[in-house]
């Protein structure tokens, strides 16, 4: 396992994080949009900890370090998740799926919404993890880049497949084998998050938009195009448009994509790089088309008949928030049973109907249709096979790559 060393970030990386906190996915509630997805090298505990101060380097760690599993005697789970990322009843006091799990299993769930962004949460748990201590949590949900880092450090436990029959059988193919956790030995997706091309039909006034190339090259859209201030989203969609795989690209590929975007910036094609504030511009028509987050578009479409989206033939990006069991967790088996519960079609559909993210569970369409037919028919929530086949992940980055790529992207965006 990789030894933990405090990371020191370049100014460009710190600026990227601050953009996320200010107006990117980290600034949003779970219902309104998405989570921070800064890169693997940003896995540090808040801006105050970016210099690496306060936490000494840990010694060599081992994966799957468990305390004695008390699941048989202690029928409980401590579950940390993001805010507004769970179904809630009309009273706002109960979580129906968690209540159903407890009723069936006899296992109570202490559910805590104490994750506001990945960086901040890592700051909460890294002292205990680095010291080989219990974090007080049996199950956590973090974004793919942070999940990858926790796995590399050996700070999360390998899952027992015998406790996960539904998860193993029902996990959607597009999420089965990320490069940071092949075969999902340590993690299972909680939800997926997609990046697409959105547009305002009234603002387009008959102009056809089918690709990222249309955004970058059609002179009729000059000054009315938006890209995202999150490096992975904008660069990943551009790489795909250029015929490059975001899961396998080289430095030269990245530089070519930067140059392509720079050309569009120089000629005034791109209006600006935005965080979630693009939603207002898109609804008003100030942006005719843009690279957008699908969770947002689900909601904008419900409120505005002019807003819609396309999936380019070249493909689109999908990332994931993931469930993991930290080292020294006291109730590993109980946690695995809860993970598996959310891979049953009924609970998965109930969750998807409420939060409107990409459901990572196959076989939920009929169950979801009973709750909300429009959600069941929405490819941004339940991608069909053709759409799922176009999904791509942005590959894991080394510390060196992260620094270089964020600096180049910062120069492009003027951050």
mmCIF file of C-alpha atoms in Angstrom:
data_model
loop_
_atom_site.group_PDB
_atom_site.id
_atom_site.type_symbol
_atom_site.label_atom_id
_atom_site.label_comp_id
_atom_site.label_asym_id
_atom_site.label_seq_id
_atom_site.Cartn_x
_atom_site.Cartn_y
_atom_site.Cartn_z
ATOM 1 C CA UNK A 1 0.000 0.000 0.000
ATOM 2 C CA UNK A 2 1.085 3.592 -0.650
ATOM 3 C CA UNK A 3 2.481 5.402 2.357
ATOM 4 C CA UNK A 4 0.555 8.502 3.380
ATOM 5 C CA UNK A 5 2.436 11.732 2.975
ATOM 6 C CA UNK A 6 0.851 15.169 3.417
ATOM 7 C CA UNK A 7 0.286 16.795 0.028
ATOM 8 C CA UNK A 8 1.553 20.217 -0.892
ATOM 9 C CA UNK A 9 -0.567 21.853 -3.548
ATOM 10 C CA UNK A 10 0.465 24.242 -6.259
ATOM 11 C CA UNK A 11 -1.240 27.657 -6.403
ATOM 12 C CA UNK A 12 -3.279 26.435 -9.364
ATOM 13 C CA UNK A 13 -4.581 23.481 -7.372
ATOM 14 C CA UNK A 14 -5.524 25.674 -4.426
ATOM 15 C CA UNK A 15 -7.307 28.032 -6.837
ATOM 16 C CA UNK A 16 -9.201 25.100 -8.331
ATOM 17 C CA UNK A 17 -10.368 24.075 -4.883
ATOM 18 C CA UNK A 18 -11.476 27.580 -4.036
ATOM 19 C CA UNK A 19 -13.484 27.727 -7.263
ATOM 20 C CA UNK A 20 -15.216 24.528 -6.218
ATOM 21 C CA UNK A 21 -16.001 25.890 -2.767
ATOM 22 C CA UNK A 22 -17.234 29.212 -4.131
ATOM 23 C CA UNK A 23 -19.413 28.239 -7.078
ATOM 24 C CA UNK A 24 -18.620 24.722 -8.218
ATOM 25 C CA UNK A 25 -20.077 21.421 -7.163
ATOM 26 C CA UNK A 26 -18.803 21.754 -3.610
ATOM 27 C CA UNK A 27 -20.947 24.845 -3.158
ATOM 28 C CA UNK A 28 -24.194 23.041 -3.949
ATOM 29 C CA UNK A 29 -26.717 21.169 -1.905
ATOM 30 C CA UNK A 30 -27.193 17.547 -2.926
ATOM 31 C CA UNK A 31 -30.663 18.176 -4.346
ATOM 32 C CA UNK A 32 -29.562 21.250 -6.279
ATOM 33 C CA UNK A 33 -26.514 19.637 -7.847
ATOM 34 C CA UNK A 34 -23.275 17.889 -7.256
ATOM 35 C CA UNK A 35 -20.264 17.413 -5.074
ATOM 36 C CA UNK A 36 -16.719 18.660 -5.299
ATOM 37 C CA UNK A 37 -14.573 16.666 -7.677
ATOM 38 C CA UNK A 38 -11.170 18.171 -7.365
ATOM 39 C CA UNK A 39 -8.402 15.732 -8.210
ATOM 40 C CA UNK A 40 -6.702 13.011 -6.276
ATOM 41 C CA UNK A 41 -3.905 15.303 -5.212
ATOM 42 C CA UNK A 42 -6.489 17.523 -3.526
ATOM 43 C CA UNK A 43 -7.356 14.900 -0.934
ATOM 44 C CA UNK A 44 -6.447 16.982 2.033
ATOM 45 C CA UNK A 45 -8.293 18.386 4.988
ATOM 46 C CA UNK A 46 -9.392 21.892 4.141
ATOM 47 C CA UNK A 47 -7.418 24.859 2.877
ATOM 48 C CA UNK A 48 -5.750 25.234 6.254
ATOM 49 C CA UNK A 49 -4.293 21.749 5.896
ATOM 50 C CA UNK A 50 -3.147 22.085 2.310
ATOM 51 C CA UNK A 51 0.379 22.827 3.364
ATOM 52 C CA UNK A 52 0.541 19.412 5.013
ATOM 53 C CA UNK A 53 0.883 20.884 8.501
ATOM 54 C CA UNK A 54 -0.375 19.181 11.616
ATOM 55 C CA UNK A 55 -0.459 15.520 10.599
ATOM 56 C CA UNK A 56 2.839 13.652 10.485
ATOM 57 C CA UNK A 57 3.397 11.047 7.807
ATOM 58 C CA UNK A 58 2.093 7.666 8.830
ATOM 59 C CA UNK A 59 4.182 4.564 8.688
ATOM 60 C CA UNK A 60 3.506 1.846 6.158
ATOM 61 C CA UNK A 61 -0.145 0.869 6.404
ATOM 62 C CA UNK A 62 -1.944 -2.328 5.571
ATOM 63 C CA UNK A 63 -5.255 -2.659 3.789
ATOM 64 C CA UNK A 64 -8.276 -4.140 5.482
ATOM 65 C CA UNK A 65 -7.275 -3.404 9.068
ATOM 66 C CA UNK A 66 -10.286 -4.354 11.141
ATOM 67 C CA UNK A 67 -11.147 -4.194 14.758
ATOM 68 C CA UNK A 68 -13.071 -7.139 16.074
ATOM 69 C CA UNK A 69 -16.386 -7.135 14.200
ATOM 70 C CA UNK A 70 -19.107 -6.500 16.771
ATOM 71 C CA UNK A 71 -21.949 -6.784 14.274
ATOM 72 C CA UNK A 72 -23.444 -9.928 15.814
ATOM 73 C CA UNK A 73 -23.834 -8.353 19.246
ATOM 74 C CA UNK A 74 -24.206 -4.683 18.385
ATOM 75 C CA UNK A 75 -27.091 -4.258 15.957
ATOM 76 C CA UNK A 76 -26.130 -0.807 14.759
ATOM 77 C CA UNK A 77 -24.369 1.083 11.954
ATOM 78 C CA UNK A 78 -22.781 4.534 11.999
ATOM 79 C CA UNK A 79 -23.336 5.914 8.482
ATOM 80 C CA UNK A 80 -21.853 9.235 7.275
ATOM 81 C CA UNK A 81 -23.230 10.743 4.077
ATOM 82 C CA UNK A 82 -23.630 14.037 2.222
ATOM 83 C CA UNK A 83 -26.445 16.427 3.070
ATOM 84 C CA UNK A 84 -29.746 15.906 1.242
ATOM 85 C CA UNK A 85 -28.555 12.644 -0.301
ATOM 86 C CA UNK A 86 -31.168 10.317 1.218
ATOM 87 C CA UNK A 87 -34.919 9.916 0.861
ATOM 88 C CA UNK A 88 -36.959 11.779 3.482
ATOM 89 C CA UNK A 89 -40.657 11.546 4.383
ATOM 90 C CA UNK A 90 -43.064 14.486 4.378
ATOM 91 C CA UNK A 91 -42.294 15.288 7.999
ATOM 92 C CA UNK A 92 -38.619 15.675 7.175
ATOM 93 C CA UNK A 93 -37.741 13.565 10.201
ATOM 94 C CA UNK A 94 -37.587 10.022 8.842
ATOM 95 C CA UNK A 95 -35.726 8.230 6.065
ATOM 96 C CA UNK A 96 -38.132 5.585 4.713
ATOM 97 C CA UNK A 97 -35.505 3.292 3.194
ATOM 98 C CA UNK A 98 -33.360 3.324 6.321
ATOM 99 C CA UNK A 99 -36.459 2.630 8.423
ATOM 100 C CA UNK A 100 -37.332 -0.290 6.147
ATOM 101 C CA UNK A 101 -33.820 -1.701 6.517
ATOM 102 C CA UNK A 102 -34.024 -1.493 10.300
ATOM 103 C CA UNK A 103 -37.468 -3.097 10.393
ATOM 104 C CA UNK A 104 -36.270 -6.020 8.296
ATOM 105 C CA UNK A 105 -32.821 -6.557 9.778
ATOM 106 C CA UNK A 106 -33.162 -5.335 13.342
ATOM 107 C CA UNK A 107 -30.082 -3.161 12.738
ATOM 108 C CA UNK A 108 -30.493 0.499 13.693
ATOM 109 C CA UNK A 109 -28.742 3.128 11.594
ATOM 110 C CA UNK A 110 -27.212 6.235 13.109
ATOM 111 C CA UNK A 111 -27.364 8.374 9.987
ATOM 112 C CA UNK A 112 -25.266 11.545 10.001
ATOM 113 C CA UNK A 113 -25.168 14.170 7.245
ATOM 114 C CA UNK A 114 -21.677 15.381 8.061
ATOM 115 C CA UNK A 115 -20.091 15.454 4.599
ATOM 116 C CA UNK A 116 -20.212 18.841 2.887
ATOM 117 C CA UNK A 117 -17.279 18.319 0.539
ATOM 118 C CA UNK A 118 -14.607 15.673 0.132
ATOM 119 C CA UNK A 119 -11.709 17.839 1.268
ATOM 120 C CA UNK A 120 -13.342 18.951 4.480
ATOM 121 C CA UNK A 121 -14.478 15.428 5.339
ATOM 122 C CA UNK A 122 -11.037 13.978 4.736
ATOM 123 C CA UNK A 123 -9.744 16.496 7.237
ATOM 124 C CA UNK A 124 -12.123 15.052 9.819
ATOM 125 C CA UNK A 125 -11.129 11.413 9.397
ATOM 126 C CA UNK A 126 -7.469 11.419 8.362
ATOM 127 C CA UNK A 127 -5.959 11.820 11.871
ATOM 128 C CA UNK A 128 -7.641 8.614 13.058
ATOM 129 C CA UNK A 129 -6.989 6.743 9.830
ATOM 130 C CA UNK A 130 -3.328 7.736 9.762
ATOM 131 C CA UNK A 131 -2.968 6.639 13.388
ATOM 132 C CA UNK A 132 -4.715 3.316 12.789
ATOM 133 C CA UNK A 133 -7.694 4.284 14.937
ATOM 134 C CA UNK A 134 -11.463 3.887 14.608
ATOM 135 C CA UNK A 135 -13.106 6.921 12.951
ATOM 136 C CA UNK A 136 -16.397 6.179 14.698
ATOM 137 C CA UNK A 137 -17.941 5.451 11.298
ATOM 138 C CA UNK A 138 -18.866 2.099 9.771
ATOM 139 C CA UNK A 139 -19.846 3.390 6.343
ATOM 140 C CA UNK A 140 -18.897 6.549 4.444
ATOM 141 C CA UNK A 141 -19.765 7.993 1.029
ATOM 142 C CA UNK A 142 -17.013 9.829 -0.850
ATOM 143 C CA UNK A 143 -16.289 10.779 -4.437
ATOM 144 C CA UNK A 144 -14.235 8.530 -6.686
ATOM 145 C CA UNK A 145 -10.954 10.463 -6.420
ATOM 146 C CA UNK A 146 -11.010 10.348 -2.622
ATOM 147 C CA UNK A 147 -12.163 6.720 -2.628
ATOM 148 C CA UNK A 148 -9.157 5.927 -4.793
ATOM 149 C CA UNK A 149 -6.805 7.637 -2.376
ATOM 150 C CA UNK A 150 -8.231 5.894 0.693
ATOM 151 C CA UNK A 151 -7.822 2.553 -1.048
ATOM 152 C CA UNK A 152 -4.227 3.332 -2.039
ATOM 153 C CA UNK A 153 -3.339 4.267 1.526
ATOM 154 C CA UNK A 154 -4.857 1.022 2.812
ATOM 155 C CA UNK A 155 -7.325 2.928 4.965
ATOM 156 C CA UNK A 156 -10.503 1.067 3.987
ATOM 157 C CA UNK A 157 -11.458 -2.572 4.352
ATOM 158 C CA UNK A 158 -11.864 -5.121 1.615
ATOM 159 C CA UNK A 159 -15.500 -6.115 1.254
ATOM 160 C CA UNK A 160 -16.817 -9.610 1.924
ATOM 161 C CA UNK A 161 -18.552 -10.613 -1.292
ATOM 162 C CA UNK A 162 -20.670 -13.205 0.493
ATOM 163 C CA UNK A 163 -22.497 -10.356 2.248
ATOM 164 C CA UNK A 164 -23.156 -8.528 -1.028
ATOM 165 C CA UNK A 165 -25.175 -10.840 -3.321
ATOM 166 C CA UNK A 166 -27.512 -8.131 -4.637
ATOM 167 C CA UNK A 167 -24.707 -5.603 -5.069
ATOM 168 C CA UNK A 168 -22.618 -8.093 -7.027
ATOM 169 C CA UNK A 169 -25.522 -9.139 -9.239
ATOM 170 C CA UNK A 170 -27.172 -5.765 -9.831
ATOM 171 C CA UNK A 171 -24.320 -3.277 -10.190
ATOM 172 C CA UNK A 172 -24.613 -1.606 -13.590
ATOM 173 C CA UNK A 173 -21.905 -2.637 -16.031
ATOM 174 C CA UNK A 174 -20.657 0.918 -16.562
ATOM 175 C CA UNK A 175 -19.614 1.148 -12.893
ATOM 176 C CA UNK A 176 -18.165 -2.323 -12.369
ATOM 177 C CA UNK A 177 -14.447 -1.824 -12.737
ATOM 178 C CA UNK A 178 -12.976 1.672 -12.253
ATOM 179 C CA UNK A 179 -9.211 1.874 -12.627
ATOM 180 C CA UNK A 180 -8.857 2.755 -8.932
ATOM 181 C CA UNK A 181 -10.858 -0.261 -7.659
ATOM 182 C CA UNK A 182 -10.948 -3.032 -10.277
ATOM 183 C CA UNK A 183 -13.841 -5.382 -9.667
ATOM 184 C CA UNK A 184 -15.108 -3.212 -6.779
ATOM 185 C CA UNK A 185 -13.176 -5.038 -4.084
ATOM 186 C CA UNK A 186 -13.365 -2.074 -1.680
ATOM 187 C CA UNK A 187 -16.263 0.112 -2.819
ATOM 188 C CA UNK A 188 -19.740 0.217 -4.309
ATOM 189 C CA UNK A 189 -21.321 3.278 -5.930
ATOM 190 C CA UNK A 190 -23.943 5.178 -4.017
ATOM 191 C CA UNK A 191 -24.934 7.256 -7.054
ATOM 192 C CA UNK A 192 -23.495 8.268 -10.409
ATOM 193 C CA UNK A 193 -23.028 11.845 -11.679
ATOM 194 C CA UNK A 194 -22.958 12.625 -15.400
ATOM 195 C CA UNK A 195 -21.669 15.524 -17.497
ATOM 196 C CA UNK A 196 -23.618 16.261 -20.688
ATOM 197 C CA UNK A 197 -24.279 19.040 -23.228
ATOM 198 C CA UNK A 198 -27.304 21.190 -22.395
ATOM 199 C CA UNK A 199 -29.004 23.892 -24.403
ATOM 200 C CA UNK A 200 -31.846 26.397 -24.448
ATOM 201 C CA UNK A 201 -34.056 25.687 -27.459
ATOM 202 C CA UNK A 202 -35.419 29.210 -27.632
ATOM 203 C CA UNK A 203 -31.933 30.728 -27.544
ATOM 204 C CA UNK A 204 -30.687 28.345 -30.221
ATOM 205 C CA UNK A 205 -33.553 29.407 -32.532
ATOM 206 C CA UNK A 206 -33.050 26.487 -34.881
ATOM 207 C CA UNK A 207 -29.270 26.168 -34.571
ATOM 208 C CA UNK A 208 -28.344 22.507 -34.314
ATOM 209 C CA UNK A 209 -26.182 21.347 -31.411
ATOM 210 C CA UNK A 210 -25.099 17.713 -31.404
ATOM 211 C CA UNK A 211 -21.519 17.786 -30.161
ATOM 212 C CA UNK A 212 -18.845 19.654 -28.271
ATOM 213 C CA UNK A 213 -17.471 20.632 -31.693
ATOM 214 C CA UNK A 214 -20.701 22.513 -32.348
ATOM 215 C CA UNK A 215 -20.132 24.471 -29.141
ATOM 216 C CA UNK A 216 -16.549 25.290 -30.096
ATOM 217 C CA UNK A 217 -16.825 25.881 -33.815
ATOM 218 C CA UNK A 218 -20.266 27.196 -34.807
ATOM 219 C CA UNK A 219 -19.871 30.975 -35.302
ATOM 220 C CA UNK A 220 -23.617 31.464 -34.722
ATOM 221 C CA UNK A 221 -23.004 30.537 -31.078
ATOM 222 C CA UNK A 222 -20.120 32.956 -30.562
ATOM 223 C CA UNK A 223 -20.188 34.392 -27.045
ATOM 224 C CA UNK A 224 -23.109 32.197 -25.981
ATOM 225 C CA UNK A 225 -21.282 28.999 -25.013
ATOM 226 C CA UNK A 226 -20.341 27.879 -21.517
ATOM 227 C CA UNK A 227 -17.863 25.329 -20.184
ATOM 228 C CA UNK A 228 -17.394 24.204 -16.606
ATOM 229 C CA UNK A 229 -14.710 25.442 -14.229
ATOM 230 C CA UNK A 230 -14.112 21.861 -13.051
ATOM 231 C CA UNK A 231 -11.111 20.630 -15.003
ATOM 232 C CA UNK A 232 -12.183 16.995 -15.377
ATOM 233 C CA UNK A 233 -15.596 17.833 -16.773
ATOM 234 C CA UNK A 234 -14.540 20.337 -19.417
ATOM 235 C CA UNK A 235 -11.338 18.563 -20.394
ATOM 236 C CA UNK A 236 -12.949 15.132 -20.404
ATOM 237 C CA UNK A 237 -15.750 16.211 -22.724
ATOM 238 C CA UNK A 238 -13.236 17.944 -25.022
ATOM 239 C CA UNK A 239 -10.980 14.883 -25.124
ATOM 240 C CA UNK A 240 -13.934 12.702 -26.066
ATOM 241 C CA UNK A 241 -14.888 15.101 -28.849
ATOM 242 C CA UNK A 242 -11.348 14.801 -30.194
ATOM 243 C CA UNK A 243 -11.579 11.016 -30.268
ATOM 244 C CA UNK A 244 -9.466 10.503 -27.156
ATOM 245 C CA UNK A 245 -10.412 8.275 -24.234
ATOM 246 C CA UNK A 246 -10.453 10.148 -20.874
ATOM 247 C CA UNK A 247 -9.510 6.867 -19.236
ATOM 248 C CA UNK A 248 -6.303 6.483 -21.279
ATOM 249 C CA UNK A 249 -5.174 9.896 -22.545
ATOM 250 C CA UNK A 250 -1.560 11.093 -22.613
ATOM 251 C CA UNK A 251 0.076 14.419 -21.758
ATOM 252 C CA UNK A 252 0.109 15.258 -25.460
ATOM 253 C CA UNK A 253 -3.619 14.516 -25.692
ATOM 254 C CA UNK A 254 -4.291 16.806 -22.756
ATOM 255 C CA UNK A 255 -2.203 19.594 -24.284
ATOM 256 C CA UNK A 256 -4.067 19.249 -27.591
ATOM 257 C CA UNK A 257 -7.398 19.562 -25.798
ATOM 258 C CA UNK A 258 -6.158 22.636 -23.932
ATOM 259 C CA UNK A 259 -5.114 24.173 -27.239
ATOM 260 C CA UNK A 260 -8.533 23.450 -28.730
ATOM 261 C CA UNK A 261 -10.293 25.201 -25.879
ATOM 262 C CA UNK A 262 -7.774 28.059 -25.930
ATOM 263 C CA UNK A 263 -8.587 28.702 -29.577
ATOM 264 C CA UNK A 264 -12.274 28.991 -28.684
ATOM 265 C CA UNK A 265 -11.457 31.350 -25.823
ATOM 266 C CA UNK A 266 -9.267 33.533 -28.026
ATOM 267 C CA UNK A 267 -11.954 33.985 -30.666
ATOM 268 C CA UNK A 268 -14.657 34.738 -28.108
ATOM 269 C CA UNK A 269 -16.633 31.568 -28.744
ATOM 270 C CA UNK A 270 -16.737 30.619 -25.047
ATOM 271 C CA UNK A 271 -18.607 33.169 -22.945
ATOM 272 C CA UNK A 272 -17.122 31.916 -19.674
ATOM 273 C CA UNK A 273 -16.150 28.955 -17.512
ATOM 274 C CA UNK A 274 -18.714 28.538 -14.769
ATOM 275 C CA UNK A 275 -19.646 26.677 -11.660
ATOM 276 C CA UNK A 276 -23.288 26.002 -10.924
ATOM 277 C CA UNK A 277 -24.131 29.598 -11.802
ATOM 278 C CA UNK A 278 -24.502 28.525 -15.447
ATOM 279 C CA UNK A 279 -28.022 27.356 -14.593
ATOM 280 C CA UNK A 280 -29.425 30.878 -14.455
ATOM 281 C CA UNK A 281 -27.718 31.884 -17.709
ATOM 282 C CA UNK A 282 -28.978 28.776 -19.462
ATOM 283 C CA UNK A 283 -32.563 29.260 -18.286
ATOM 284 C CA UNK A 284 -32.574 32.932 -19.328
ATOM 285 C CA UNK A 285 -30.956 32.138 -22.679
ATOM 286 C CA UNK A 286 -27.792 34.143 -22.079
ATOM 287 C CA UNK A 287 -26.068 30.822 -22.692
ATOM 288 C CA UNK A 288 -27.463 29.056 -25.747
ATOM 289 C CA UNK A 289 -25.559 25.845 -24.985
ATOM 290 C CA UNK A 290 -23.045 24.593 -22.464
ATOM 291 C CA UNK A 291 -21.311 21.655 -20.830
ATOM 292 C CA UNK A 292 -23.539 20.863 -17.850
ATOM 293 C CA UNK A 293 -24.132 18.527 -14.931
ATOM 294 C CA UNK A 294 -27.002 16.135 -15.503
ATOM 295 C CA UNK A 295 -28.387 16.416 -11.972
ATOM 296 C CA UNK A 296 -29.007 20.079 -12.674
ATOM 297 C CA UNK A 297 -30.653 19.464 -16.019
ATOM 298 C CA UNK A 298 -33.181 17.042 -14.508
ATOM 299 C CA UNK A 299 -34.409 19.898 -12.342
ATOM 300 C CA UNK A 300 -34.126 22.658 -14.958
ATOM 301 C CA UNK A 301 -36.144 20.627 -17.469
ATOM 302 C CA UNK A 302 -38.925 20.256 -14.912
ATOM 303 C CA UNK A 303 -39.080 24.046 -14.517
ATOM 304 C CA UNK A 304 -38.324 25.267 -18.035
ATOM 305 C CA UNK A 305 -39.660 23.790 -21.313
ATOM 306 C CA UNK A 306 -36.823 25.457 -23.218
ATOM 307 C CA UNK A 307 -34.008 23.560 -21.481
ATOM 308 C CA UNK A 308 -32.916 20.185 -22.824
ATOM 309 C CA UNK A 309 -29.769 18.117 -23.293
ATOM 310 C CA UNK A 310 -27.978 15.814 -25.714
ATOM 311 C CA UNK A 311 -25.484 13.014 -25.309
ATOM 312 C CA UNK A 312 -22.817 13.532 -27.994
ATOM 313 C CA UNK A 313 -21.997 10.566 -30.204
ATOM 314 C CA UNK A 314 -18.459 10.843 -28.845
ATOM 315 C CA UNK A 315 -19.718 10.079 -25.327
ATOM 316 C CA UNK A 316 -20.003 11.742 -21.939
ATOM 317 C CA UNK A 317 -18.362 11.652 -18.490
ATOM 318 C CA UNK A 318 -19.692 9.873 -15.427
ATOM 319 C CA UNK A 319 -18.163 9.899 -11.967
ATOM 320 C CA UNK A 320 -19.427 8.253 -8.783
ATOM 321 C CA UNK A 321 -19.916 8.778 -5.085
ATOM 322 C CA UNK A 322 -19.007 5.546 -3.328
ATOM 323 C CA UNK A 323 -19.706 3.596 -0.146
ATOM 324 C CA UNK A 324 -16.634 2.363 1.744
ATOM 325 C CA UNK A 325 -15.944 0.836 5.166
ATOM 326 C CA UNK A 326 -13.047 2.536 7.003
ATOM 327 C CA UNK A 327 -10.369 0.590 8.821
ATOM 328 C CA UNK A 328 -11.188 -0.339 12.411
ATOM 329 C CA UNK A 329 -14.945 0.012 11.851
ATOM 330 C CA UNK A 330 -16.730 -1.947 14.581
ATOM 331 C CA UNK A 331 -19.694 -3.095 12.483
ATOM 332 C CA UNK A 332 -18.326 -4.215 9.125
ATOM 333 C CA UNK A 333 -20.861 -6.982 8.463
ATOM 334 C CA UNK A 334 -23.766 -4.730 9.367
ATOM 335 C CA UNK A 335 -22.433 -2.084 6.990
ATOM 336 C CA UNK A 336 -22.105 -4.611 4.179
ATOM 337 C CA UNK A 337 -25.710 -5.649 4.720
ATOM 338 C CA UNK A 338 -26.799 -2.021 4.323
ATOM 339 C CA UNK A 339 -24.747 -1.641 1.130
ATOM 340 C CA UNK A 340 -26.407 -4.752 -0.249
ATOM 341 C CA UNK A 341 -29.869 -3.494 0.747
ATOM 342 C CA UNK A 342 -29.483 -0.465 -1.518
ATOM 343 C CA UNK A 343 -28.753 -2.761 -4.443
ATOM 344 C CA UNK A 344 -32.172 -4.380 -4.198
ATOM 345 C CA UNK A 345 -34.475 -2.869 -6.869
ATOM 346 C CA UNK A 346 -37.114 -1.629 -4.395
ATOM 347 C CA UNK A 347 -34.896 0.454 -2.097
ATOM 348 C CA UNK A 348 -32.748 1.590 -5.035
ATOM 349 C CA UNK A 349 -35.822 2.861 -6.872
ATOM 350 C CA UNK A 350 -37.134 4.660 -3.807
ATOM 351 C CA UNK A 351 -33.797 6.406 -3.358
ATOM 352 C CA UNK A 352 -33.527 7.324 -7.054
ATOM 353 C CA UNK A 353 -37.049 8.769 -7.103
ATOM 354 C CA UNK A 354 -36.127 11.148 -4.334
ATOM 355 C CA UNK A 355 -32.622 12.333 -5.214
ATOM 356 C CA UNK A 356 -32.653 12.117 -9.060
ATOM 357 C CA UNK A 357 -29.048 11.077 -9.612
ATOM 358 C CA UNK A 358 -27.805 8.287 -11.870
ATOM 359 C CA UNK A 359 -28.929 5.041 -10.277
ATOM 360 C CA UNK A 360 -26.080 2.472 -10.350
ATOM 361 C CA UNK A 361 -28.459 -0.468 -9.893
ATOM 362 C CA UNK A 362 -29.756 -2.568 -12.776
ATOM 363 C CA UNK A 363 -33.348 -3.767 -12.798
ATOM 364 C CA UNK A 364 -35.038 -0.845 -11.046
ATOM 365 C CA UNK A 365 -37.097 0.577 -13.919
ATOM 366 C CA UNK A 366 -40.351 -1.197 -13.084
ATOM 367 C CA UNK A 367 -40.055 -0.370 -9.399
ATOM 368 C CA UNK A 368 -39.217 3.265 -10.147
ATOM 369 C CA UNK A 369 -42.151 3.554 -12.573
ATOM 370 C CA UNK A 370 -44.525 2.649 -9.725
ATOM 371 C CA UNK A 371 -43.226 5.668 -7.813
ATOM 372 C CA UNK A 372 -42.480 8.164 -10.602
ATOM 373 C CA UNK A 373 -42.886 7.177 -14.240
ATOM 374 C CA UNK A 374 -41.146 10.300 -15.514
ATOM 375 C CA UNK A 375 -38.068 9.397 -13.467
ATOM 376 C CA UNK A 376 -38.150 5.827 -14.752
ATOM 377 C CA UNK A 377 -38.169 7.143 -18.335
ATOM 378 C CA UNK A 378 -35.413 9.707 -17.720
ATOM 379 C CA UNK A 379 -32.067 8.570 -19.166
ATOM 380 C CA UNK A 380 -30.268 10.962 -16.827
ATOM 381 C CA UNK A 381 -31.480 8.816 -13.934
ATOM 382 C CA UNK A 382 -31.681 5.390 -15.583
ATOM 383 C CA UNK A 383 -29.362 5.330 -18.608
ATOM 384 C CA UNK A 384 -30.414 2.824 -21.246
ATOM 385 C CA UNK A 385 -27.845 0.458 -22.696
ATOM 386 C CA UNK A 386 -26.990 2.758 -25.575
ATOM 387 C CA UNK A 387 -26.411 5.704 -23.259
ATOM 388 C CA UNK A 388 -24.486 3.647 -20.705
ATOM 389 C CA UNK A 389 -22.200 2.452 -23.487
ATOM 390 C CA UNK A 390 -21.205 6.073 -24.137
ATOM 391 C CA UNK A 391 -20.212 6.680 -20.516
ATOM 392 C CA UNK A 392 -16.550 7.296 -19.694
ATOM 393 C CA UNK A 393 -14.610 7.998 -16.521
ATOM 394 C CA UNK A 394 -11.740 10.452 -16.161
ATOM 395 C CA UNK A 395 -8.715 8.374 -15.257
ATOM 396 C CA UNK A 396 -6.865 8.581 -11.972
ATOM 397 C CA UNK A 397 -4.063 11.153 -11.909
ATOM 398 C CA UNK A 398 -0.686 11.091 -10.266
ATOM 399 C CA UNK A 399 0.394 13.971 -8.061
ATOM 400 C CA UNK A 400 2.651 15.243 -10.860
ATOM 401 C CA UNK A 401 -0.137 15.054 -13.436
ATOM 402 C CA UNK A 402 -2.617 16.742 -11.133
ATOM 403 C CA UNK A 403 -0.303 19.683 -10.554
ATOM 404 C CA UNK A 404 0.539 20.112 -14.225
ATOM 405 C CA UNK A 405 -3.009 19.711 -15.512
ATOM 406 C CA UNK A 406 -4.577 22.097 -13.007
ATOM 407 C CA UNK A 407 -1.951 24.736 -13.777
ATOM 408 C CA UNK A 408 -2.624 24.492 -17.515
ATOM 409 C CA UNK A 409 -6.362 24.595 -17.005
ATOM 410 C CA UNK A 410 -6.049 27.590 -14.666
ATOM 411 C CA UNK A 411 -4.150 29.495 -17.340
ATOM 412 C CA UNK A 412 -6.858 28.639 -19.865
ATOM 413 C CA UNK A 413 -9.716 29.820 -17.670
ATOM 414 C CA UNK A 414 -7.922 32.826 -16.226
ATOM 415 C CA UNK A 415 -8.394 31.514 -12.688
#
